[in-house]
PDB file of C-alpha atoms in Angstrom:
ATOM      1  CA  MET A   1      17.109   7.144 -29.394  1.00  0.00           C
ATOM      2  CA  THR A   2      16.744  10.903 -29.097  1.00  0.00           C
ATOM      3  CA  PRO A   3      18.448  12.900 -26.334  1.00  0.00           C
ATOM      4  CA  SER A   4      15.066  13.527 -24.678  1.00  0.00           C
ATOM      5  CA  GLU A   5      14.318   9.785 -24.663  1.00  0.00           C
ATOM      6  CA  GLN A   6      17.729   9.090 -23.150  1.00  0.00           C
ATOM      7  CA  ALA A   7      17.045  11.676 -20.458  1.00  0.00           C
ATOM      8  CA  SER A   8      13.603  10.246 -19.696  1.00  0.00           C
ATOM      9  CA  ARG A   9      15.135   6.837 -19.002  1.00  0.00           C
ATOM     10  CA  ARG A  10      16.899   8.431 -16.043  1.00  0.00           C
ATOM     11  CA  TYR A  11      13.726   9.948 -14.595  1.00  0.00           C
ATOM     12  CA  PRO A  12      12.671   6.913 -12.523  1.00  0.00           C
ATOM     13  CA  TRP A  13      16.146   6.843 -10.976  1.00  0.00           C
ATOM     14  CA  LEU A  14      15.825  10.509 -10.058  1.00  0.00           C
ATOM     15  CA  VAL A  15      12.476   9.882  -8.378  1.00  0.00           C
ATOM     16  CA  ALA A  16      13.706   6.847  -6.458  1.00  0.00           C
ATOM     17  CA  GLY A  17      16.960   8.551  -5.531  1.00  0.00           C
ATOM     18  CA  LEU A  18      15.199  11.561  -4.066  1.00  0.00           C
ATOM     19  CA  ALA A  19      12.726   9.390  -2.142  1.00  0.00           C
ATOM     20  CA  VAL A  20      15.527   7.332  -0.600  1.00  0.00           C
ATOM     21  CA  GLY A  21      17.957  10.193  -0.056  1.00  0.00           C
ATOM     22  CA  LEU A  22      15.514  12.306   1.915  1.00  0.00           C
ATOM     23  CA  TYR A  23      14.848   9.529   4.429  1.00  0.00           C
ATOM     24  CA  LEU A  24      18.198   7.739   4.759  1.00  0.00           C
ATOM     25  CA  ALA A  25      18.729   9.444   8.115  1.00  0.00           C
ATOM     26  CA  THR A  26      15.778   7.517   9.555  1.00  0.00           C
ATOM     27  CA  LEU A  27      17.898   4.347   9.545  1.00  0.00           C
ATOM     28  CA  GLY A  28      19.445   5.683  12.742  1.00  0.00           C
ATOM     29  CA  HIS A  29      16.095   6.129  14.453  1.00  0.00           C
ATOM     30  CA  GLY A  30      14.552   3.828  17.049  1.00  0.00           C
ATOM     31  CA  PHE A  31      10.995   2.680  17.701  1.00  0.00           C
ATOM     32  CA  VAL A  32       8.411   5.306  18.713  1.00  0.00           C
ATOM     33  CA  TYR A  33       4.672   5.754  19.196  1.00  0.00           C
ATOM     34  CA  ASP A  34       2.658   2.723  18.024  1.00  0.00           C
ATOM     35  CA  ASP A  35       5.835   0.867  17.023  1.00  0.00           C
ATOM     36  CA  GLY A  36       5.648  -0.633  20.506  1.00  0.00           C
ATOM     37  CA  VAL A  37       2.301  -2.378  20.150  1.00  0.00           C
ATOM     38  CA  GLU A  38       2.766  -3.165  16.458  1.00  0.00           C
ATOM     39  CA  VAL A  39       6.312  -4.517  16.598  1.00  0.00           C
ATOM     40  CA  VAL A  40       8.326  -4.401  19.830  1.00  0.00           C
ATOM     41  CA  ASP A  41       5.766  -5.931  22.204  1.00  0.00           C
ATOM     42  CA  ASN A  42       3.788  -7.844  19.611  1.00  0.00           C
ATOM     43  CA  THR A  43       4.661 -11.538  19.931  1.00  0.00           C
ATOM     44  CA  ARG A  44       2.612 -12.338  16.822  1.00  0.00           C
ATOM     45  CA  VAL A  45       5.291 -10.823  14.580  1.00  0.00           C
ATOM     46  CA  HIS A  46       8.335 -12.208  16.387  1.00  0.00           C
ATOM     47  CA  GLY A  47       9.298 -14.939  13.955  1.00  0.00           C
ATOM     48  CA  TRP A  48       7.506 -17.438  11.749  1.00  0.00           C
ATOM     49  CA  SER A  49       6.145 -19.597  14.574  1.00  0.00           C
ATOM     50  CA  HIS A  50       3.032 -17.415  14.903  1.00  0.00           C
ATOM     51  CA  VAL A  51       2.642 -16.496  11.238  1.00  0.00           C
ATOM     52  CA  GLY A  52      -0.696 -18.298  10.983  1.00  0.00           C
ATOM     53  CA  GLU A  53      -2.095 -16.136  13.771  1.00  0.00           C
ATOM     54  CA  VAL A  54      -1.201 -13.017  11.799  1.00  0.00           C
ATOM     55  CA  PHE A  55      -4.128 -13.869   9.522  1.00  0.00           C
ATOM     56  CA  THR A  56      -6.507 -14.986  12.267  1.00  0.00           C
ATOM     57  CA  SER A  57      -6.073 -12.226  14.848  1.00  0.00           C
ATOM     58  CA  THR A  58      -6.128  -8.438  15.012  1.00  0.00           C
ATOM     59  CA  ALA A  59      -3.006  -6.378  14.446  1.00  0.00           C
ATOM     60  CA  TRP A  60      -2.239  -5.646  18.118  1.00  0.00           C
ATOM     61  CA  THR A  61      -3.409  -8.914  19.699  1.00  0.00           C
ATOM     62  CA  GLY A  62       0.097 -10.144  20.445  1.00  0.00           C
ATOM     63  CA  ALA A  63       0.876  -7.017  22.462  1.00  0.00           C
ATOM     64  CA  LEU A  64      -2.363  -6.285  24.315  1.00  0.00           C
ATOM     65  CA  LYS A  65      -4.199  -9.579  24.795  1.00  0.00           C
ATOM     66  CA  GLY A  66      -4.225 -10.489  28.450  1.00  0.00           C
ATOM     67  CA  GLY A  67      -2.623  -7.196  29.413  1.00  0.00           C
ATOM     68  CA  GLY A  68      -5.734  -5.464  30.652  1.00  0.00           C
ATOM     69  CA  HIS A  69      -6.580  -3.873  27.299  1.00  0.00           C
ATOM     70  CA  ASP A  70      -8.818  -5.113  24.505  1.00  0.00           C
ATOM     71  CA  PRO A  71      -7.015  -5.025  21.144  1.00  0.00           C
ATOM     72  CA  PRO A  72      -8.640  -2.535  18.745  1.00  0.00           C
ATOM     73  CA  PRO A  73     -10.438  -4.056  15.726  1.00  0.00           C
ATOM     74  CA  LEU A  74      -7.567  -3.560  13.279  1.00  0.00           C
ATOM     75  CA  TYR A  75      -7.115  -6.321  10.687  1.00  0.00           C
ATOM     76  CA  ARG A  76      -3.923  -5.729   8.682  1.00  0.00           C
ATOM     77  CA  PRO A  77      -2.266  -9.117   8.115  1.00  0.00           C
ATOM     78  CA  LEU A  78      -0.043  -8.138   5.185  1.00  0.00           C
ATOM     79  CA  THR A  79       1.483  -5.293   7.193  1.00  0.00           C
ATOM     80  CA  SER A  80       2.058  -7.637  10.113  1.00  0.00           C
ATOM     81  CA  LEU A  81       3.623 -10.186   7.772  1.00  0.00           C
ATOM     82  CA  THR A  82       6.245  -7.645   6.698  1.00  0.00           C
ATOM     83  CA  TYR A  83       7.164  -7.206  10.369  1.00  0.00           C
ATOM     84  CA  VAL A  84       7.621 -10.978  10.598  1.00  0.00           C
ATOM     85  CA  VAL A  85      10.067 -10.793   7.689  1.00  0.00           C
ATOM     86  CA  ASN A  86      11.982  -7.953   9.350  1.00  0.00           C
ATOM     87  CA  TYR A  87      12.141  -9.776  12.673  1.00  0.00           C
ATOM     88  CA  SER A  88      13.316 -13.019  11.077  1.00  0.00           C
ATOM     89  CA  LEU A  89      16.192 -11.143   9.420  1.00  0.00           C
ATOM     90  CA  THR A  90      17.376  -8.711  12.120  1.00  0.00           C
ATOM     91  CA  GLY A  91      15.319  -9.289  15.254  1.00  0.00           C
ATOM     92  CA  LEU A  92      14.332  -5.975  16.836  1.00  0.00           C
ATOM     93  CA  GLN A  93      17.064  -3.869  15.262  1.00  0.00           C
ATOM     94  CA  PRO A  94      15.171  -0.753  14.152  1.00  0.00           C
ATOM     95  CA  TRP A  95      17.322   0.059  11.129  1.00  0.00           C
ATOM     96  CA  SER A  96      15.961  -2.784   9.001  1.00  0.00           C
ATOM     97  CA  TYR A  97      12.348  -1.768   9.686  1.00  0.00           C
ATOM     98  CA  HIS A  98      13.140   1.814   8.756  1.00  0.00           C
ATOM     99  CA  LEU A  99      15.012   0.683   5.650  1.00  0.00           C
ATOM    100  CA  LEU A 100      11.994  -1.215   4.366  1.00  0.00           C
ATOM    101  CA  ASN A 101       9.822   1.844   4.987  1.00  0.00           C
ATOM    102  CA  VAL A 102      12.201   3.991   2.953  1.00  0.00           C
ATOM    103  CA  LEU A 103      12.203   1.477   0.095  1.00  0.00           C
ATOM    104  CA  LEU A 104       8.414   1.336   0.131  1.00  0.00           C
ATOM    105  CA  HIS A 105       8.282   5.128  -0.056  1.00  0.00           C
ATOM    106  CA  ALA A 106      10.564   4.977  -3.082  1.00  0.00           C
ATOM    107  CA  LEU A 107       8.251   2.390  -4.643  1.00  0.00           C
ATOM    108  CA  CYS A 108       5.212   4.612  -4.011  1.00  0.00           C
ATOM    109  CA  SER A 109       6.976   7.546  -5.626  1.00  0.00           C
ATOM    110  CA  LEU A 110       7.902   5.439  -8.650  1.00  0.00           C
ATOM    111  CA  LEU A 111       4.299   4.268  -8.937  1.00  0.00           C
ATOM    112  CA  VAL A 112       3.154   7.895  -9.024  1.00  0.00           C
ATOM    113  CA  TYR A 113       5.582   8.509 -11.904  1.00  0.00           C
ATOM    114  CA  TRP A 114       4.438   5.306 -13.628  1.00  0.00           C
ATOM    115  CA  LEU A 115       0.733   6.089 -13.210  1.00  0.00           C
ATOM    116  CA  ALA A 116       1.250   9.499 -14.771  1.00  0.00           C
ATOM    117  CA  ARG A 117       2.881   7.792 -17.749  1.00  0.00           C
ATOM    118  CA  VAL A 118       0.008   5.286 -17.935  1.00  0.00           C
ATOM    119  CA  TRP A 119      -2.272   8.331 -18.197  1.00  0.00           C
ATOM    120  CA  ARG A 120      -0.062   9.455 -21.107  1.00  0.00           C
ATOM    121  CA  ALA A 121       1.359  12.465 -19.328  1.00  0.00           C
ATOM    122  CA  PRO A 122       4.637  13.741 -20.824  1.00  0.00           C
ATOM    123  CA  ALA A 123       7.722  12.295 -19.180  1.00  0.00           C
ATOM    124  CA  GLU A 124       8.624  15.666 -17.674  1.00  0.00           C
ATOM    125  CA  VAL A 125       5.169  16.006 -16.102  1.00  0.00           C
ATOM    126  CA  ALA A 126       5.413  12.472 -14.707  1.00  0.00           C
ATOM    127  CA  LEU A 127       8.857  13.310 -13.337  1.00  0.00           C
ATOM    128  CA  ALA A 128       7.491  16.395 -11.591  1.00  0.00           C
ATOM    129  CA  ALA A 129       4.669  14.342 -10.087  1.00  0.00           C
ATOM    130  CA  GLY A 130       7.057  11.695  -8.810  1.00  0.00           C
ATOM    131  CA  LEU A 131       9.502  14.213  -7.351  1.00  0.00           C
ATOM    132  CA  ILE A 132       6.761  16.230  -5.639  1.00  0.00           C
ATOM    133  CA  PHE A 133       5.310  13.071  -4.127  1.00  0.00           C
ATOM    134  CA  ALA A 134       8.744  11.868  -2.981  1.00  0.00           C
ATOM    135  CA  ALA A 135       9.590  15.181  -1.306  1.00  0.00           C
ATOM    136  CA  HIS A 136       6.208  16.246   0.051  1.00  0.00           C
ATOM    137  CA  PRO A 137       6.465  16.779   3.831  1.00  0.00           C
ATOM    138  CA  ILE A 138       3.056  15.204   4.452  1.00  0.00           C
ATOM    139  CA  HIS A 139       4.774  11.803   4.166  1.00  0.00           C
ATOM    140  CA  VAL A 140       7.260  12.357   7.004  1.00  0.00           C
ATOM    141  CA  GLU A 141       5.215  10.684   9.750  1.00  0.00           C
ATOM    142  CA  VAL A 142       4.346   7.722   7.549  1.00  0.00           C
ATOM    143  CA  VAL A 143       7.910   7.033   6.392  1.00  0.00           C
ATOM    144  CA  ALA A 144       9.847   7.952   9.524  1.00  0.00           C
ATOM    145  CA  ASN A 145       7.754   5.852  11.925  1.00  0.00           C
ATOM    146  CA  VAL A 146       7.785   2.100  11.468  1.00  0.00           C
ATOM    147  CA  CYS A 147       4.055   1.916  12.238  1.00  0.00           C
ATOM    148  CA  GLY A 148       3.409   4.100   9.186  1.00  0.00           C
ATOM    149  CA  ARG A 149       4.192   1.101   6.991  1.00  0.00           C
ATOM    150  CA  LYS A 150       0.520   0.177   6.640  1.00  0.00           C
ATOM    151  CA  ASP A 151      -0.064   3.488   4.840  1.00  0.00           C
ATOM    152  CA  LEU A 152       2.911   2.922   2.556  1.00  0.00           C
ATOM    153  CA  LEU A 153       1.689  -0.557   1.666  1.00  0.00           C
ATOM    154  CA  VAL A 154      -1.895   0.488   1.011  1.00  0.00           C
ATOM    155  CA  ALA A 155      -0.705   3.406  -1.129  1.00  0.00           C
ATOM    156  CA  CYS A 156       1.505   1.124  -3.220  1.00  0.00           C
ATOM    157  CA  GLY A 157      -1.359  -1.330  -3.628  1.00  0.00           C
ATOM    158  CA  LEU A 158      -3.899   1.290  -4.674  1.00  0.00           C
ATOM    159  CA  LEU A 159      -1.560   3.042  -7.106  1.00  0.00           C
ATOM    160  CA  GLY A 160      -0.667  -0.306  -8.631  1.00  0.00           C
ATOM    161  CA  ALA A 161      -4.298  -1.386  -8.900  1.00  0.00           C
ATOM    162  CA  VAL A 162      -5.393   1.827 -10.613  1.00  0.00           C
ATOM    163  CA  GLY A 163      -2.554   1.732 -13.142  1.00  0.00           C
ATOM    164  CA  CYS A 164      -2.827  -1.979 -13.880  1.00  0.00           C
ATOM    165  CA  HIS A 165      -6.588  -1.689 -14.391  1.00  0.00           C
ATOM    166  CA  ARG A 166      -6.055   1.018 -16.971  1.00  0.00           C
ATOM    167  CA  LEU A 167      -3.564  -1.138 -18.862  1.00  0.00           C
ATOM    168  CA  ALA A 168      -5.843  -4.167 -18.602  1.00  0.00           C
ATOM    169  CA  LEU A 169      -8.710  -2.177 -20.067  1.00  0.00           C
ATOM    170  CA  LEU A 170      -6.668  -0.886 -22.987  1.00  0.00           C
ATOM    171  CA  GLY A 171      -4.278  -3.786 -23.477  1.00  0.00           C
ATOM    172  CA  THR A 172      -3.842  -7.364 -22.331  1.00  0.00           C
ATOM    173  CA  TRP A 173      -5.680  -9.279 -19.619  1.00  0.00           C
ATOM    174  CA  ARG A 174      -2.528 -10.059 -17.630  1.00  0.00           C
ATOM    175  CA  TRP A 175      -2.617  -6.512 -16.291  1.00  0.00           C
ATOM    176  CA  GLY A 176      -5.999  -7.373 -14.803  1.00  0.00           C
ATOM    177  CA  VAL A 177      -4.340 -10.043 -12.686  1.00  0.00           C
ATOM    178  CA  GLY A 178      -1.872  -7.412 -11.515  1.00  0.00           C
ATOM    179  CA  ALA A 179      -4.700  -5.030 -10.634  1.00  0.00           C
ATOM    180  CA  TRP A 180      -6.517  -7.755  -8.679  1.00  0.00           C
ATOM    181  CA  LEU A 181      -3.394  -8.731  -6.725  1.00  0.00           C
ATOM    182  CA  ALA A 182      -2.506  -5.093  -6.035  1.00  0.00           C
ATOM    183  CA  LEU A 183      -6.022  -4.431  -4.738  1.00  0.00           C
ATOM    184  CA  LEU A 184      -5.784  -7.480  -2.474  1.00  0.00           C
ATOM    185  CA  ALA A 185      -2.453  -6.215  -1.144  1.00  0.00           C
ATOM    186  CA  ALA A 186      -3.997  -2.827  -0.385  1.00  0.00           C
ATOM    187  CA  LEU A 187      -7.016  -4.360   1.352  1.00  0.00           C
ATOM    188  CA  PHE A 188      -4.979  -6.631   3.606  1.00  0.00           C
ATOM    189  CA  SER A 189      -2.519  -3.834   4.462  1.00  0.00           C
ATOM    190  CA  LYS A 190      -5.047  -1.357   5.854  1.00  0.00           C
ATOM    191  CA  GLU A 191      -8.812  -1.066   5.849  1.00  0.00           C
ATOM    192  CA  ILE A 192      -8.788   2.110   3.734  1.00  0.00           C
ATOM    193  CA  GLY A 193      -7.934  -0.158   0.809  1.00  0.00           C
ATOM    194  CA  VAL A 194     -11.694  -0.610   0.314  1.00  0.00           C
ATOM    195  CA  VAL A 195     -11.681   2.669  -1.624  1.00  0.00           C
ATOM    196  CA  GLY A 196      -9.765   0.904  -4.411  1.00  0.00           C
ATOM    197  CA  VAL A 197     -12.779   0.067  -6.551  1.00  0.00           C
ATOM    198  CA  GLY A 198     -14.004   3.650  -6.185  1.00  0.00           C
ATOM    199  CA  LEU A 199     -10.679   5.055  -7.348  1.00  0.00           C
ATOM    200  CA  ILE A 200     -10.694   2.754 -10.364  1.00  0.00           C
ATOM    201  CA  LEU A 201     -14.243   3.857 -11.189  1.00  0.00           C
ATOM    202  CA  VAL A 202     -13.265   7.527 -11.003  1.00  0.00           C
ATOM    203  CA  GLN A 203     -10.406   6.818 -13.404  1.00  0.00           C
ATOM    204  CA  ASP A 204     -12.707   5.037 -15.859  1.00  0.00           C
ATOM    205  CA  LEU A 205     -15.166   7.918 -15.759  1.00  0.00           C
ATOM    206  CA  ALA A 206     -12.376  10.443 -16.294  1.00  0.00           C
ATOM    207  CA  PHE A 207     -11.345   8.531 -19.442  1.00  0.00           C
ATOM    208  CA  TRP A 208     -14.915   7.709 -20.417  1.00  0.00           C
ATOM    209  CA  ARG A 209     -14.348   7.998 -24.178  1.00  0.00           C
ATOM    210  CA  GLU A 210     -11.854   5.155 -23.998  1.00  0.00           C
ATOM    211  CA  THR A 211     -13.765   3.222 -21.349  1.00  0.00           C
ATOM    212  CA  ARG A 212     -17.154   3.165 -23.065  1.00  0.00           C
ATOM    213  CA  PRO A 213     -16.187   0.874 -25.996  1.00  0.00           C
ATOM    214  CA  ARG A 214     -14.691  -1.575 -23.484  1.00  0.00           C
ATOM    215  CA  LEU A 215     -17.533  -1.757 -20.971  1.00  0.00           C
ATOM    216  CA  ARG A 216     -17.815  -5.535 -21.127  1.00  0.00           C
ATOM    217  CA  ARG A 217     -14.165  -5.967 -20.220  1.00  0.00           C
ATOM    218  CA  ALA A 218     -14.491  -3.296 -17.518  1.00  0.00           C
ATOM    219  CA  LEU A 219     -17.458  -5.100 -15.946  1.00  0.00           C
ATOM    220  CA  THR A 220     -15.518  -8.366 -15.899  1.00  0.00           C
ATOM    221  CA  LEU A 221     -12.646  -6.651 -14.123  1.00  0.00           C
ATOM    222  CA  TYR A 222     -15.015  -5.016 -11.647  1.00  0.00           C
ATOM    223  CA  SER A 223     -16.502  -8.412 -10.856  1.00  0.00           C
ATOM    224  CA  ALA A 224     -13.042  -9.659  -9.905  1.00  0.00           C
ATOM    225  CA  TYR A 225     -12.443  -6.598  -7.734  1.00  0.00           C
ATOM    226  CA  ALA A 226     -15.802  -7.134  -6.008  1.00  0.00           C
ATOM    227  CA  VAL A 227     -14.780 -10.698  -5.161  1.00  0.00           C
ATOM    228  CA  ALA A 228     -11.473  -9.479  -3.701  1.00  0.00           C
ATOM    229  CA  THR A 229     -13.189  -6.803  -1.637  1.00  0.00           C
ATOM    230  CA  ALA A 230     -15.880  -9.177  -0.411  1.00  0.00           C
ATOM    231  CA  GLY A 231     -13.217 -11.735   0.512  1.00  0.00           C
ATOM    232  CA  PHE A 232     -11.381  -9.182   2.616  1.00  0.00           C
ATOM    233  CA  LEU A 233     -14.567  -8.003   4.335  1.00  0.00           C
ATOM    234  CA  LEU A 234     -15.524 -11.597   5.110  1.00  0.00           C
ATOM    235  CA  ALA A 235     -12.075 -12.356   6.527  1.00  0.00           C
ATOM    236  CA  ARG A 236     -12.198  -9.201   8.623  1.00  0.00           C
ATOM    237  CA  TRP A 237     -15.681 -10.057   9.840  1.00  0.00           C
ATOM    238  CA  GLN A 238     -14.487 -13.478  10.990  1.00  0.00           C
ATOM    239  CA  VAL A 239     -11.519 -12.053  12.900  1.00  0.00           C
ATOM    240  CA  VAL A 240     -12.919  -8.776  14.228  1.00  0.00           C
ATOM    241  CA  GLY A 241     -16.573  -9.699  14.481  1.00  0.00           C
ATOM    242  CA  GLY A 242     -17.850  -6.818  12.373  1.00  0.00           C
ATOM    243  CA  LEU A 243     -17.130  -4.372   9.590  1.00  0.00           C
ATOM    244  CA  GLY A 244     -16.994  -1.053  11.424  1.00  0.00           C
ATOM    245  CA  LEU A 245     -14.593   0.560  13.882  1.00  0.00           C
ATOM    246  CA  SER A 246     -17.255   1.696  16.334  1.00  0.00           C
ATOM    247  CA  GLU A 247     -15.620  -0.112  19.252  1.00  0.00           C
ATOM    248  CA  VAL A 248     -12.346   1.846  19.094  1.00  0.00           C
ATOM    249  CA  ALA A 249     -11.840   3.542  22.470  1.00  0.00           C
ATOM    250  CA  TYR A 250     -11.832   7.336  22.614  1.00  0.00           C
ATOM    251  CA  ARG A 251      -8.281   7.328  24.017  1.00  0.00           C
ATOM    252  CA  ASP A 252      -7.095   5.476  20.892  1.00  0.00           C
ATOM    253  CA  ASN A 253      -8.851   7.709  18.372  1.00  0.00           C
ATOM    254  CA  PRO A 254     -10.204  10.939  19.926  1.00  0.00           C
TER     255      PRO A 254
END
């Protein structure tokens, strides 16, 4: 192994270390903003007894139902499920919720590094991408507030889906299973996950010379992604009663 190869093996650790190190101080923070309705006052995520309702009700139902407010049409069961895990381990101690956010940010940063390598970028370029993503100040609100977890989860899912699709197209089918599961995770974390198929399409078009000879495999993969997306939209329709967010009150989203 050459010295440069030995150095590149340390790059993922550098990315993860920076991502974690920058946000370790948040473990001393409390709950703020929407943490109240998503976690503190939300009985749906207080233990495993209501875990079934996480998948059959909106994200804030346990906090607002019967309290004079109609819960907004937010269907994010995977995000809520992570709160259930936190609560079952430490109750309402904020540090564990913040710790999971920090670890998810590290995972996102590593996925940026990994995706760059999947795109055959040099290790040093991938390292720069991972470090910039880990340190970029635009992520502060998402990582530092517990309620930002939905954005961390959907980002991890989308990055994973895009990278796994690329490997499935060029390599073995098992990566296609990974892409499908990652897309599902993104969809059920936050509604913006529906852009996943579009991101994968943009990637395939960007690498069209490699995609074109494998169109049949690509179409098979897209069929699986369409099923996942349709399944999410159907589940959301059943719980929320529609696909749009037109009923969100102005005070919630001015």
